[in-house]
C-alpha cells in the first residue's frame, strides 16, 4: 500500500469512529480518583461528537447495571479457568457500558486493596479484565466496527499487548488503532515474572522491548510499548515524565515513544460539576449571583461542626479534598501546621488514604476544634459541598498528572492555591499584583515555607474585595468542559489509526 493512500483517507474528515475503552474505574459506577471521572466523562463527549463508544470495567461488589443484557463469559489464564458474565448496558444509540462480572475477582471490598494492602491476585484480576474486554469485542458482532482500542492505566495495559501478540485470535480489533493513556505514572502494575507463565501471557511479553522492567513484568510498560499512541493527562505532565526526576524510572521508555506521546488536559463533567444545578449543594449560584455560595459556606461549616456565626462566615474557609498520600503533599501541610493554624482561616479536610496521614489530620481536628474540620472517608456529596462552600482550595501536590479539583474549584468560584506542577501548572495562573487573567495562587518549591508564604499571600488578597472578585470571576468564566479535550483525543485516534495502518502495511 502506498504511503499516501491511508494518509489521504484518514487525514480528511474522519468517519464516525467506534471506540472501545477499558478501565478499572468509571464514574458513576466505581471511583477512587480522577481516572473514574475521566473515563466516565470522555465517552459522553465523544458521543456528542458522533462517535460510538463502549466502555468496559469490572463489576465490583455492590455495583449493578440494571437492564443490562447478560452474556456468558469464560476466561482461561494459564491452566486455570474462570466463569462469569458480561453485563452489557446500552445508553442511548451510541454508548454502551460493559460490566465484567467475575465474582472471584471483583466481588470483594476495595477496588485494588484492602486495609492498605494490595489484593494479592491483582495480576490475575486485571489480566482477566483485559481478556474479558477482548473476548467481548471478539464476539460482539452486532456492536459495529471497532476502530480504536483505548486502554487506561496499568490495569488495562495488557489489552494492547495481547492484541499485538495474537492478532489472529482477536481479529475484530487486530487492525484497530491502539491508544494507551497514563493517568498516573506512579502506578506501573509491577508483578514478579512468574505471572508470565502462570497467567499464560507468553514470554515474548517479557522482553525489554515490551513489558520487562528490572526483572519484573509491568502491565503499564506492556501497554506503552504496544500502543500506536500514548497519551497522558496534561501537556506539562507529558514534559515532566520524560525527565529522569519525574519519570518514576519510565522516562526512558517514554522518550522512546517520541512524538507518539502527547499530553491532553482532562476536562470536567460540567453537568455534574455545576454550581447552578449541583444536587449536592444547599443553594445554587453562578458568577452573576453569588448569594448561594455564602449559604453553602454556612452549610459546610455546620456539617463539619465548626462555628457558623458572622465572624466565622467572614473568615476564609480553605478546603482540601484529596487522597491522603505522599503525592498530594500532605506532608507539606502537616509540616506547616503550627504556622497555618495561627492564620485567620478555617480549614475543612475530606480525604482517605495512608493511615498515618489520616491519624495526623484527626489529631489536628482534635487540637483545633473550632478551626479545623476533618472527615476521613470518601464522600461525593461532601466533596461537592466543599467545592461550593470553601473560599480557597489547597492542592500542594508533589506531582499531579492533571488534577480535577482545581478545575472544579475554578468553576465554583473557590480560588485554588496549588503547587506549580503537572496539570496544576497548566490550569492555574498565579496571582501577581499586575498579572492579567490570574485565577489562583501558585508556588514552585516543594517546601512548607513556600506553601505557607503562598497561603498567607492568598489570605491577604482575600480581604481585598476587587482583586479577589477578579480572581473568582476569571476562574468561573473559564471553559474546562470536555468538548475541546475530546476533539484532541479524536486527533490522536486518527494518528493511531494511521500508525496501525502503517504497521499492517509493513
Ligand atoms: P487523583 O486521581 O490523583 O486522586 P484528581 O484530582 O485527578 O486526583 O481526582 C480526584 C477525584 O476524586 C476528584 O473528583 C475528587 O473530588 C475525588 N476525591 C478524592 N478524594 C475524595 C474523597 N475523600 N471523597 C470524595 N471525593 C474524593
Short mmCIF file of C-alpha atoms and ligand atoms in Angstrom, two decimals:
data_model
loop_
_atom_site.label_atom_id
_atom_site.label_comp_id
_atom_site.label_asym_id
_atom_site.label_seq_id
_atom_site.Cartn_x
_atom_site.Cartn_y
_atom_site.Cartn_z
CA UNK A 1 0.00 0.00 0.00
CA UNK A 2 1.42 3.38 -0.87
CA UNK A 3 2.12 5.80 1.92
CA UNK A 4 -0.28 8.38 0.57
CA UNK A 5 -3.43 6.27 0.50
CA UNK A 6 -4.08 5.83 4.19
CA UNK A 7 -2.89 9.37 4.82
CA UNK A 8 -5.40 10.75 2.35
CA UNK A 9 -8.38 8.77 3.56
CA UNK A 10 -7.61 9.09 7.26
CA UNK A 11 -6.42 12.65 7.46
CA UNK A 12 -9.59 14.07 5.96
CA UNK A 13 -12.93 14.26 7.71
CA UNK A 14 -12.82 11.17 9.92
CA UNK A 15 -15.81 8.94 9.63
CA UNK A 16 -17.61 8.24 12.88
CA UNK A 17 -15.29 6.10 14.97
CA UNK A 18 -16.06 3.05 17.06
CA UNK A 19 -14.06 3.32 20.30
CA UNK A 20 -13.58 0.63 22.94
CA UNK A 21 -12.42 1.96 26.34
CA UNK A 22 -11.06 -0.34 29.03
CA UNK A 23 -10.56 0.96 32.56
CA UNK A 24 -10.62 -0.28 36.14
CA UNK A 25 -12.86 2.55 37.33
CA UNK A 26 -15.53 4.60 35.62
CA UNK A 27 -17.80 7.21 37.24
CA UNK A 28 -20.51 6.96 38.37
CA UNK A 29 -20.16 3.21 38.94
CA UNK A 30 -16.75 2.80 40.54
CA UNK A 31 -14.42 5.56 41.66
CA UNK A 32 -11.36 6.06 43.79
CA UNK A 33 -9.91 9.03 41.92
CA UNK A 34 -9.69 11.13 38.80
CA UNK A 35 -9.37 8.14 36.45
CA UNK A 36 -13.04 7.37 37.06
CA UNK A 37 -14.11 10.93 36.34
CA UNK A 38 -12.18 10.95 33.07
CA UNK A 39 -13.35 7.60 31.76
CA UNK A 40 -16.88 8.48 32.86
CA UNK A 41 -16.96 11.78 31.01
CA UNK A 42 -14.84 11.24 27.87
CA UNK A 43 -17.33 8.76 26.31
CA UNK A 44 -20.12 11.32 26.71
CA UNK A 45 -18.06 13.94 24.92
CA UNK A 46 -17.11 11.50 22.14
CA UNK A 47 -20.76 10.55 21.79
CA UNK A 48 -21.63 14.24 21.43
CA UNK A 49 -19.14 14.39 18.54
CA UNK A 50 -20.98 11.50 16.88
CA UNK A 51 -18.66 8.60 17.74
CA UNK A 52 -19.75 5.20 19.08
CA UNK A 53 -18.25 4.28 22.43
CA UNK A 54 -18.22 1.13 24.55
CA UNK A 55 -16.60 1.21 27.99
CA UNK A 56 -15.56 -1.99 29.78
CA UNK A 57 -14.94 -2.09 33.54
CA UNK A 58 -15.09 -4.70 36.31
CA UNK A 59 -18.40 -5.21 38.05
CA UNK A 60 -17.28 -4.70 41.64
CA UNK A 61 -19.14 -5.61 44.80
CA UNK A 62 -22.35 -3.64 45.15
CA UNK A 63 -22.27 -2.39 41.57
CA UNK A 64 -25.20 -3.08 39.27
CA UNK A 65 -26.19 -2.21 35.72
CA UNK A 66 -30.00 -2.61 35.81
CA UNK A 67 -31.48 -3.55 32.45
CA UNK A 68 -28.21 -4.88 31.10
CA UNK A 69 -28.13 -7.82 28.73
CA UNK A 70 -26.22 -10.70 30.31
CA UNK A 71 -23.75 -12.66 28.19
CA UNK A 72 -21.79 -15.67 29.43
CA UNK A 73 -18.04 -15.34 29.91
CA UNK A 74 -15.30 -17.89 30.35
CA UNK A 75 -11.65 -16.95 30.67
CA UNK A 76 -8.60 -19.16 30.78
CA UNK A 77 -5.41 -17.78 32.26
CA UNK A 78 -2.63 -20.35 32.13
CA UNK A 79 -4.10 -23.59 33.43
CA UNK A 80 -6.99 -22.04 35.36
CA UNK A 81 -10.44 -21.31 34.07
CA UNK A 82 -12.79 -18.61 35.40
CA UNK A 83 -16.50 -18.27 34.82
CA UNK A 84 -18.61 -15.17 34.95
CA UNK A 85 -20.72 -12.93 32.75
CA UNK A 86 -20.69 -9.69 30.83
CA UNK A 87 -23.40 -7.13 31.63
CA UNK A 88 -23.95 -5.05 28.52
CA UNK A 89 -25.97 -1.89 29.03
CA UNK A 90 -26.93 0.40 26.14
CA UNK A 91 -27.03 4.09 27.00
CA UNK A 92 -28.68 5.78 24.06
CA UNK A 93 -27.89 4.94 20.46
CA UNK A 94 -24.11 5.31 20.55
CA UNK A 95 -22.92 4.45 24.04
CA UNK A 96 -22.64 1.22 25.98
CA UNK A 97 -21.09 0.18 29.23
CA UNK A 98 -19.98 -3.38 29.90
CA UNK A 99 -19.52 -4.71 33.42
CA UNK A 100 -17.25 -7.75 33.74
CA UNK A 101 -18.79 -9.91 36.43
CA UNK A 102 -16.32 -12.48 37.71
CA UNK A 103 -17.17 -12.73 41.42
CA UNK A 104 -13.91 -14.49 42.30
CA UNK A 105 -12.03 -11.39 41.16
CA UNK A 106 -14.27 -8.44 41.84
CA UNK A 107 -16.86 -9.29 44.49
CA UNK A 108 -14.82 -8.13 47.48
CA UNK A 109 -14.11 -4.96 49.45
CA UNK A 110 -11.69 -2.48 47.89
CA UNK A 111 -11.05 -1.97 44.20
CA UNK A 112 -7.32 -2.64 44.43
CA UNK A 113 -6.53 -3.14 48.10
CA UNK A 114 -7.99 -3.84 51.50
CA UNK A 115 -6.67 -2.46 54.77
CA UNK A 116 -3.81 -0.74 52.97
CA UNK A 117 -2.58 -3.99 51.33
CA UNK A 118 -2.90 -4.67 47.61
CA UNK A 119 -5.07 -7.66 46.76
CA UNK A 120 -2.58 -10.50 46.23
CA UNK A 121 -4.21 -11.59 42.97
CA UNK A 122 -4.24 -8.18 41.22
CA UNK A 123 -2.17 -9.63 38.38
CA UNK A 124 -4.94 -12.17 37.68
CA UNK A 125 -7.76 -9.69 38.26
CA UNK A 126 -6.53 -7.24 35.66
CA UNK A 127 -5.17 -9.78 33.19
CA UNK A 128 -8.73 -11.06 33.48
CA UNK A 129 -10.17 -7.61 32.73
CA UNK A 130 -8.03 -7.41 29.57
CA UNK A 131 -9.11 -10.86 28.41
CA UNK A 132 -12.76 -10.15 29.18
CA UNK A 133 -12.68 -6.91 27.16
CA UNK A 134 -11.08 -8.67 24.19
CA UNK A 135 -13.44 -11.60 24.45
CA UNK A 136 -16.36 -9.18 24.49
CA UNK A 137 -15.02 -7.34 21.43
CA UNK A 138 -14.40 -10.56 19.54
CA UNK A 139 -17.93 -11.89 19.98
CA UNK A 140 -19.87 -8.63 19.89
CA UNK A 141 -20.71 -8.96 16.22
CA UNK A 142 -23.73 -6.63 16.28
CA UNK A 143 -21.87 -3.78 18.01
CA UNK A 144 -20.33 -2.32 14.86
CA UNK A 145 -16.72 -1.83 13.86
CA UNK A 146 -14.05 -1.09 16.46
CA UNK A 147 -11.60 1.47 15.09
CA UNK A 148 -9.85 2.37 18.33
CA UNK A 149 -8.97 0.41 21.44
CA UNK A 150 -8.22 2.84 24.25
CA UNK A 151 -6.65 1.39 27.41
CA UNK A 152 -6.39 3.40 30.63
CA UNK A 153 -3.61 2.95 33.19
CA UNK A 154 -1.79 -0.25 34.13
CA UNK A 155 -4.97 -2.15 34.90
CA UNK A 156 -5.77 -2.14 31.17
CA UNK A 157 -2.16 -2.24 29.95
CA UNK A 158 -2.28 -5.86 28.80
CA UNK A 159 -5.03 -5.09 26.27
CA UNK A 160 -2.83 -3.58 23.52
CA UNK A 161 -0.08 -6.09 24.30
CA UNK A 162 -2.42 -9.08 23.85
CA UNK A 163 -3.77 -7.65 20.60
CA UNK A 164 -0.24 -7.21 19.22
CA UNK A 165 0.76 -10.65 20.44
CA UNK A 166 -2.18 -12.57 19.00
CA UNK A 167 -3.81 -10.65 16.14
CA UNK A 168 -5.18 -13.88 14.67
CA UNK A 169 -7.08 -14.56 17.89
CA UNK A 170 -8.51 -11.06 18.31
CA UNK A 171 -9.39 -10.41 14.68
CA UNK A 172 -12.09 -7.81 15.36
CA UNK A 173 -9.62 -5.43 17.00
CA UNK A 174 -6.37 -6.55 15.38
CA UNK A 175 -6.28 -3.62 12.96
CA UNK A 176 -7.66 -1.02 15.36
CA UNK A 177 -5.56 1.97 16.39
CA UNK A 178 -4.20 1.27 19.87
CA UNK A 179 -4.13 4.10 22.41
CA UNK A 180 -2.80 3.97 25.96
CA UNK A 181 -3.47 6.76 28.45
CA UNK A 182 -1.31 7.22 31.55
CA UNK A 183 -3.36 8.83 34.29
CA UNK A 184 -0.63 8.43 36.90
CA UNK A 185 2.86 7.13 36.14
CA UNK A 186 3.48 6.27 39.79
CA UNK A 187 1.31 3.17 39.40
CA UNK A 188 3.01 0.78 36.99
CA UNK A 189 1.38 -2.60 37.57
CA UNK A 190 4.61 -4.38 38.50
CA UNK A 191 4.47 -8.12 39.18
CA UNK A 192 7.05 -10.88 39.70
CA UNK A 193 7.94 -12.50 36.41
CA UNK A 194 6.34 -15.83 37.33
CA UNK A 195 2.97 -14.30 36.35
CA UNK A 196 4.09 -14.62 32.73
CA UNK A 197 3.83 -18.41 32.73
CA UNK A 198 1.19 -18.65 35.47
CA UNK A 199 -1.22 -16.43 33.51
CA UNK A 200 -0.20 -17.82 30.13
CA UNK A 201 0.96 -14.43 28.89
CA UNK A 202 3.80 -15.71 26.73
CA UNK A 203 7.47 -14.92 27.28
CA UNK A 204 7.52 -12.63 24.24
CA UNK A 205 5.76 -10.17 26.53
CA UNK A 206 8.65 -10.33 28.98
CA UNK A 207 11.25 -8.59 26.82
CA UNK A 208 12.92 -5.25 27.29
CA UNK A 209 11.07 -4.01 24.20
CA UNK A 210 7.66 -4.90 25.69
CA UNK A 211 6.92 -5.43 29.37
CA UNK A 212 10.09 -6.28 31.26
CA UNK A 213 11.05 -3.68 33.82
CA UNK A 214 14.01 -4.52 36.04
CA UNK A 215 13.22 -8.22 36.00
CA UNK A 216 9.54 -7.70 36.76
CA UNK A 217 6.58 -7.55 34.40
CA UNK A 218 4.99 -4.09 34.16
CA UNK A 219 1.46 -4.06 32.76
CA UNK A 220 1.85 -0.34 32.12
CA UNK A 221 5.03 -0.83 30.10
CA UNK A 222 3.28 -3.59 28.12
CA UNK A 223 0.61 -1.04 27.21
CA UNK A 224 3.00 1.78 26.39
CA UNK A 225 5.25 -0.40 24.25
CA UNK A 226 2.37 -1.98 22.33
CA UNK A 227 0.28 1.10 21.56
CA UNK A 228 0.27 3.25 18.47
CA UNK A 229 -0.22 6.43 20.51
CA UNK A 230 0.41 7.11 24.18
CA UNK A 231 -1.23 9.99 25.97
CA UNK A 232 -1.14 11.47 29.41
CA UNK A 233 -3.48 13.88 31.07
CA UNK A 234 -1.78 17.25 30.73
CA UNK A 235 0.89 18.77 28.49
CA UNK A 236 3.05 19.73 31.50
CA UNK A 237 2.96 16.17 32.89
CA UNK A 238 3.99 14.84 29.47
CA UNK A 239 7.05 17.09 29.60
CA UNK A 240 7.81 16.23 33.23
CA UNK A 241 7.58 12.48 32.77
CA UNK A 242 10.28 12.31 30.08
CA UNK A 243 12.72 13.77 32.64
CA UNK A 244 14.56 11.37 34.99
CA UNK A 245 13.44 13.34 38.09
CA UNK A 246 9.72 12.79 37.43
CA UNK A 247 9.65 9.69 35.27
CA UNK A 248 9.47 7.04 38.03
CA UNK A 249 12.04 5.05 36.02
CA UNK A 250 9.83 5.22 32.92
CA UNK A 251 11.33 8.40 31.45
CA UNK A 252 13.49 6.43 29.01
CA UNK A 253 10.52 4.28 27.98
CA UNK A 254 8.52 7.41 27.28
CA UNK A 255 11.34 9.20 25.49
CA UNK A 256 11.49 6.18 23.18
CA UNK A 257 7.82 6.74 22.31
CA UNK A 258 8.92 10.13 20.92
CA UNK A 259 6.27 12.25 19.27
CA UNK A 260 3.70 9.48 19.63
CA UNK A 261 3.48 10.58 23.30
CA UNK A 262 1.23 13.60 23.88
CA UNK A 263 -0.42 15.39 26.80
CA UNK A 264 -4.12 16.22 26.62
CA UNK A 265 -5.61 18.13 29.51
CA UNK A 266 -8.58 16.44 31.14
CA UNK A 267 -11.90 18.17 31.03
CA UNK A 268 -14.50 18.10 33.77
CA UNK A 269 -18.05 16.86 33.60
CA UNK A 270 -19.84 20.19 33.62
CA UNK A 271 -23.24 18.58 34.00
CA UNK A 272 -22.17 17.03 37.33
CA UNK A 273 -19.95 19.89 38.48
CA UNK A 274 -22.10 22.97 38.01
CA UNK A 275 -22.85 25.30 40.94
CA UNK A 276 -26.06 26.38 39.18
CA UNK A 277 -27.57 22.88 39.31
CA UNK A 278 -25.42 20.69 41.59
CA UNK A 279 -27.80 18.41 43.51
CA UNK A 280 -25.42 18.16 46.49
CA UNK A 281 -25.50 21.88 47.27
CA UNK A 282 -27.61 23.74 49.81
CA UNK A 283 -28.11 26.63 47.38
CA UNK A 284 -27.33 27.16 43.72
CA UNK A 285 -25.33 30.10 42.42
CA UNK A 286 -23.50 31.46 39.42
CA UNK A 287 -20.94 34.15 38.59
CA UNK A 288 -23.85 36.60 38.19
CA UNK A 289 -25.33 35.89 41.59
CA UNK A 290 -23.04 34.55 44.27
CA UNK A 291 -25.56 34.73 47.13
CA UNK A 292 -25.88 30.96 47.23
CA UNK A 293 -22.16 30.49 47.79
CA UNK A 294 -22.45 32.01 51.27
CA UNK A 295 -25.31 29.65 52.11
CA UNK A 296 -23.14 26.72 51.12
CA UNK A 297 -20.36 28.10 53.31
CA UNK A 298 -22.68 28.11 56.29
CA UNK A 299 -23.92 24.59 55.49
CA UNK A 300 -20.34 23.37 55.13
CA UNK A 301 -19.20 24.80 58.46
CA UNK A 302 -22.30 23.36 60.09
CA UNK A 303 -21.67 19.92 58.58
CA UNK A 304 -18.15 19.90 59.97
CA UNK A 305 -19.31 21.05 63.40
CA UNK A 306 -17.47 24.37 63.06
CA UNK A 307 -18.74 27.79 64.28
CA UNK A 308 -21.22 29.42 61.89
CA UNK A 309 -21.61 32.94 63.35
CA UNK A 310 -20.94 36.14 61.41
CA UNK A 311 -17.26 36.10 62.40
CA UNK A 312 -16.88 32.56 61.11
CA UNK A 313 -18.66 33.41 57.88
CA UNK A 314 -16.38 36.40 57.30
CA UNK A 315 -13.30 34.27 57.87
CA UNK A 316 -11.92 32.49 54.77
CA UNK A 317 -12.50 28.75 54.56
CA UNK A 318 -9.73 26.68 53.00
CA UNK A 319 -10.84 23.32 51.57
CA UNK A 320 -8.93 20.14 50.87
CA UNK A 321 -10.44 17.08 49.14
CA UNK A 322 -7.78 14.54 48.46
CA UNK A 323 -6.42 11.08 48.65
CA UNK A 324 -4.22 11.34 51.73
CA UNK A 325 -0.99 10.08 50.18
CA UNK A 326 2.54 11.46 49.69
CA UNK A 327 1.72 12.54 46.12
CA UNK A 328 -0.76 15.11 47.36
CA UNK A 329 1.75 16.98 49.53
CA UNK A 330 0.04 16.06 52.82
CA UNK A 331 3.45 16.17 54.50
CA UNK A 332 3.92 19.81 53.43
CA UNK A 333 0.63 20.77 55.06
CA UNK A 334 1.43 18.87 58.23
CA UNK A 335 4.96 20.30 58.42
CA UNK A 336 3.50 23.81 58.32
CA UNK A 337 0.50 23.23 60.61
CA UNK A 338 1.73 25.17 63.62
CA UNK A 339 2.01 28.30 61.47
CA UNK A 340 -1.05 27.53 59.33
CA UNK A 341 -3.21 27.23 62.43
CA UNK A 342 -2.13 30.73 63.52
CA UNK A 343 -3.67 32.20 60.37
CA UNK A 344 -7.11 33.72 60.41
CA UNK A 345 -8.76 30.93 58.41
CA UNK A 346 -10.92 27.85 58.91
CA UNK A 347 -9.96 24.51 57.38
CA UNK A 348 -12.14 21.68 56.09
CA UNK A 349 -10.45 18.46 55.02
CA UNK A 350 -12.05 15.45 53.35
CA UNK A 351 -9.85 12.53 52.45
CA UNK A 352 -8.75 8.99 52.95
CA UNK A 353 -5.55 7.12 52.32
CA UNK A 354 -2.43 6.35 54.30
CA UNK A 355 -3.27 5.70 57.93
CA UNK A 356 -0.53 7.96 59.31
CA UNK A 357 -1.94 10.92 57.39
CA UNK A 358 -5.50 10.06 58.42
CA UNK A 359 -4.40 9.96 62.05
CA UNK A 360 -2.40 13.17 61.80
CA UNK A 361 -5.37 15.10 60.39
CA UNK A 362 -7.72 13.67 63.01
CA UNK A 363 -5.33 14.76 65.75
CA UNK A 364 -5.23 18.25 64.28
CA UNK A 365 -9.02 18.47 64.27
CA UNK A 366 -8.95 17.45 67.94
CA UNK A 367 -6.38 20.13 68.78
CA UNK A 368 -8.11 22.92 66.84
CA UNK A 369 -11.81 22.05 67.02
CA UNK A 370 -13.07 25.50 66.04
CA UNK A 371 -10.56 25.96 63.20
CA UNK A 372 -10.25 22.59 61.57
CA UNK A 373 -12.91 20.12 60.46
CA UNK A 374 -11.76 16.73 59.22
CA UNK A 375 -13.70 13.86 57.64
CA UNK A 376 -11.91 10.65 56.87
CA UNK A 377 -13.63 8.74 54.09
CA UNK A 378 -14.84 9.04 50.55
CA UNK A 379 -17.97 11.12 50.15
CA UNK A 380 -19.02 12.55 46.81
CA UNK A 381 -21.66 14.86 48.31
CA UNK A 382 -19.30 16.38 50.87
CA UNK A 383 -16.67 16.88 48.15
CA UNK A 384 -19.20 18.94 46.17
CA UNK A 385 -20.20 20.98 49.23
CA UNK A 386 -16.55 21.76 50.00
CA UNK A 387 -16.03 23.00 46.44
CA UNK A 388 -19.05 25.26 46.82
CA UNK A 389 -18.68 26.38 50.43
CA UNK A 390 -14.93 27.00 50.68
CA UNK A 391 -13.27 30.24 49.62
CA UNK A 392 -9.91 28.71 48.76
CA UNK A 393 -8.90 25.20 47.77
CA UNK A 394 -5.43 23.89 48.56
CA UNK A 395 -3.55 21.38 46.36
CA UNK A 396 0.14 21.33 47.30
CA UNK A 397 0.86 18.19 45.24
CA UNK A 398 4.40 16.88 44.87
CA UNK A 399 3.34 15.75 41.40
CA UNK A 400 -0.04 15.99 39.73
CA UNK A 401 -0.72 14.40 36.33
CA UNK A 402 -3.73 16.65 35.76
CA UNK A 403 -5.80 17.20 38.89
CA UNK A 404 -9.51 17.76 38.68
CA UNK A 405 -10.30 19.51 41.93
CA UNK A 406 -8.59 22.72 40.90
CA UNK A 407 -10.85 22.84 37.84
CA UNK A 408 -13.93 22.15 39.95
CA UNK A 409 -12.73 24.92 42.27
CA UNK A 410 -12.36 27.40 39.42
CA UNK A 411 -15.89 26.67 38.26
CA UNK A 412 -17.25 27.02 41.80
CA UNK A 413 -15.56 30.39 42.44
CA UNK A 414 -13.27 28.77 45.01
CA UNK A 415 -9.81 30.15 44.38
CA UNK A 416 -7.17 27.40 44.02
CA UNK A 417 -3.81 27.55 45.78
CA UNK A 418 -1.57 24.99 44.09
CA UNK A 419 1.95 23.82 43.61
CA UNK A 420 3.11 24.57 40.04
CA UNK A 421 3.37 21.00 38.77
CA UNK A 422 1.74 18.97 36.00
CA UNK A 423 -1.84 19.84 35.24
CA UNK A 424 -1.97 22.29 38.15
CA UNK A 425 0.65 24.39 36.37
CA UNK A 426 -1.30 24.12 33.11
CA UNK A 427 -4.62 25.27 34.58
CA UNK A 428 -3.79 27.77 37.34
CA UNK A 429 -2.34 31.19 36.52
CA UNK A 430 -0.79 32.59 39.66
CA UNK A 431 -1.71 35.94 41.16
CA UNK A 432 0.78 38.79 41.00
CA UNK A 433 -0.05 42.50 41.50
CA UNK A 434 -0.11 43.33 37.82
CA UNK A 435 -0.68 39.85 36.39
CA UNK A 436 -3.54 39.72 33.92
CA UNK A 437 -6.01 36.85 33.92
CA UNK A 438 -4.74 35.30 37.17
CA UNK A 439 -7.17 32.70 38.53
CA UNK A 440 -5.36 31.42 41.64
CA UNK A 441 -2.09 31.19 43.55
CA UNK A 442 0.94 29.04 42.75
CA UNK A 443 4.22 28.12 44.35
CA UNK A 444 7.09 26.17 42.86
CA UNK A 445 9.24 24.84 45.71
CA UNK A 446 8.00 21.71 47.48
CA UNK A 447 8.67 23.20 50.91
CA UNK A 448 6.44 24.10 53.88
CA UNK A 449 7.85 27.65 53.68
CA UNK A 450 6.74 28.16 50.07
CA UNK A 451 3.32 26.73 50.89
CA UNK A 452 2.94 28.97 53.91
CA UNK A 453 4.09 32.06 52.02
CA UNK A 454 1.54 31.45 49.29
CA UNK A 455 -1.36 30.72 51.65
CA UNK A 456 -0.51 33.95 53.51
CA UNK A 457 -0.48 35.87 50.24
CA UNK A 458 -3.85 34.37 49.26
CA UNK A 459 -5.39 35.33 52.61
CA UNK A 460 -4.14 38.93 52.23
CA UNK A 461 -5.80 39.19 48.82
CA UNK A 462 -8.99 37.56 50.14
CA UNK A 463 -9.57 40.66 52.25
CA UNK A 464 -9.25 42.97 49.24
CA UNK A 465 -12.60 42.94 47.54
CA UNK A 466 -11.69 43.90 43.97
CA UNK A 467 -8.73 41.65 43.24
CA UNK A 468 -10.49 38.74 44.95
CA UNK A 469 -13.64 39.26 42.89
CA UNK A 470 -11.47 39.39 39.76
CA UNK A 471 -9.85 36.05 40.65
CA UNK A 472 -13.23 34.41 41.23
CA UNK A 473 -14.70 35.88 38.05
CA UNK A 474 -11.77 34.74 35.97
CA UNK A 475 -12.00 31.15 37.19
CA UNK A 476 -15.77 30.97 36.84
CA UNK A 477 -15.67 32.26 33.27
CA UNK A 478 -13.31 29.55 32.02
CA UNK A 479 -14.37 26.61 29.89
CA UNK A 480 -12.99 23.34 31.27
CA UNK A 481 -15.63 21.18 29.65
CA UNK A 482 -14.70 18.02 27.79
CA UNK A 483 -15.51 19.30 24.30
CA UNK A 484 -12.05 20.71 23.40
CA UNK A 485 -10.20 17.78 25.03
CA UNK A 486 -12.41 15.21 23.28
CA UNK A 487 -11.53 16.81 19.96
CA UNK A 488 -7.84 16.42 20.86
CA UNK A 489 -8.45 12.73 21.56
CA UNK A 490 -10.12 12.36 18.17
CA UNK A 491 -6.97 13.78 16.57
CA UNK A 492 -4.92 11.21 18.48
CA UNK A 493 -7.33 8.48 17.35
CA UNK A 494 -6.74 9.49 13.72
CA UNK A 495 -2.98 9.32 14.25
CA UNK A 496 -3.33 5.91 15.93
CA UNK A 497 -5.40 4.58 13.03
CA UNK A 498 -2.80 5.80 10.60
CA UNK A 499 0.03 4.22 12.62
CA UNK A 500 -1.93 0.94 12.80
CA UNK A 501 -2.45 1.05 9.04
CA UNK A 502 1.29 1.51 8.56
CA UNK A 503 2.00 -1.42 10.89
CA UNK A 504 -0.20 -3.64 8.80
CA UNK A 505 1.18 -2.36 5.52
CA UNK A 506 4.72 -3.33 6.53
P1 LIG B 1 -6.37 11.68 41.87
O1 LIG B 1 -6.96 10.97 40.71
O2 LIG B 1 -4.88 11.67 41.89
O3 LIG B 1 -6.93 11.24 43.18
P2 LIG B 1 -7.70 14.06 40.84
O4 LIG B 1 -7.70 15.48 41.31
O5 LIG B 1 -7.39 13.84 39.40
O6 LIG B 1 -6.73 13.23 41.79
O7 LIG B 1 -9.15 13.46 41.08
C1 LIG B 1 -9.62 13.20 42.34
C2 LIG B 1 -11.12 12.97 42.24
O8 LIG B 1 -11.52 12.19 43.36
C3 LIG B 1 -11.90 14.24 42.32
O9 LIG B 1 -13.13 14.08 41.66
C4 LIG B 1 -12.11 14.39 43.82
O10 LIG B 1 -13.19 15.20 44.14
C5 LIG B 1 -12.34 12.97 44.21
N1 LIG B 1 -11.98 12.66 45.59
C6 LIG B 1 -10.75 12.45 46.11
N2 LIG B 1 -10.84 12.12 47.41
C7 LIG B 1 -12.15 12.14 47.72
C8 LIG B 1 -12.90 11.89 48.92
N3 LIG B 1 -12.30 11.56 50.05
N4 LIG B 1 -14.24 11.98 48.85
C9 LIG B 1 -14.86 12.32 47.70
N5 LIG B 1 -14.22 12.57 46.55
C10 LIG B 1 -12.88 12.48 46.56
#
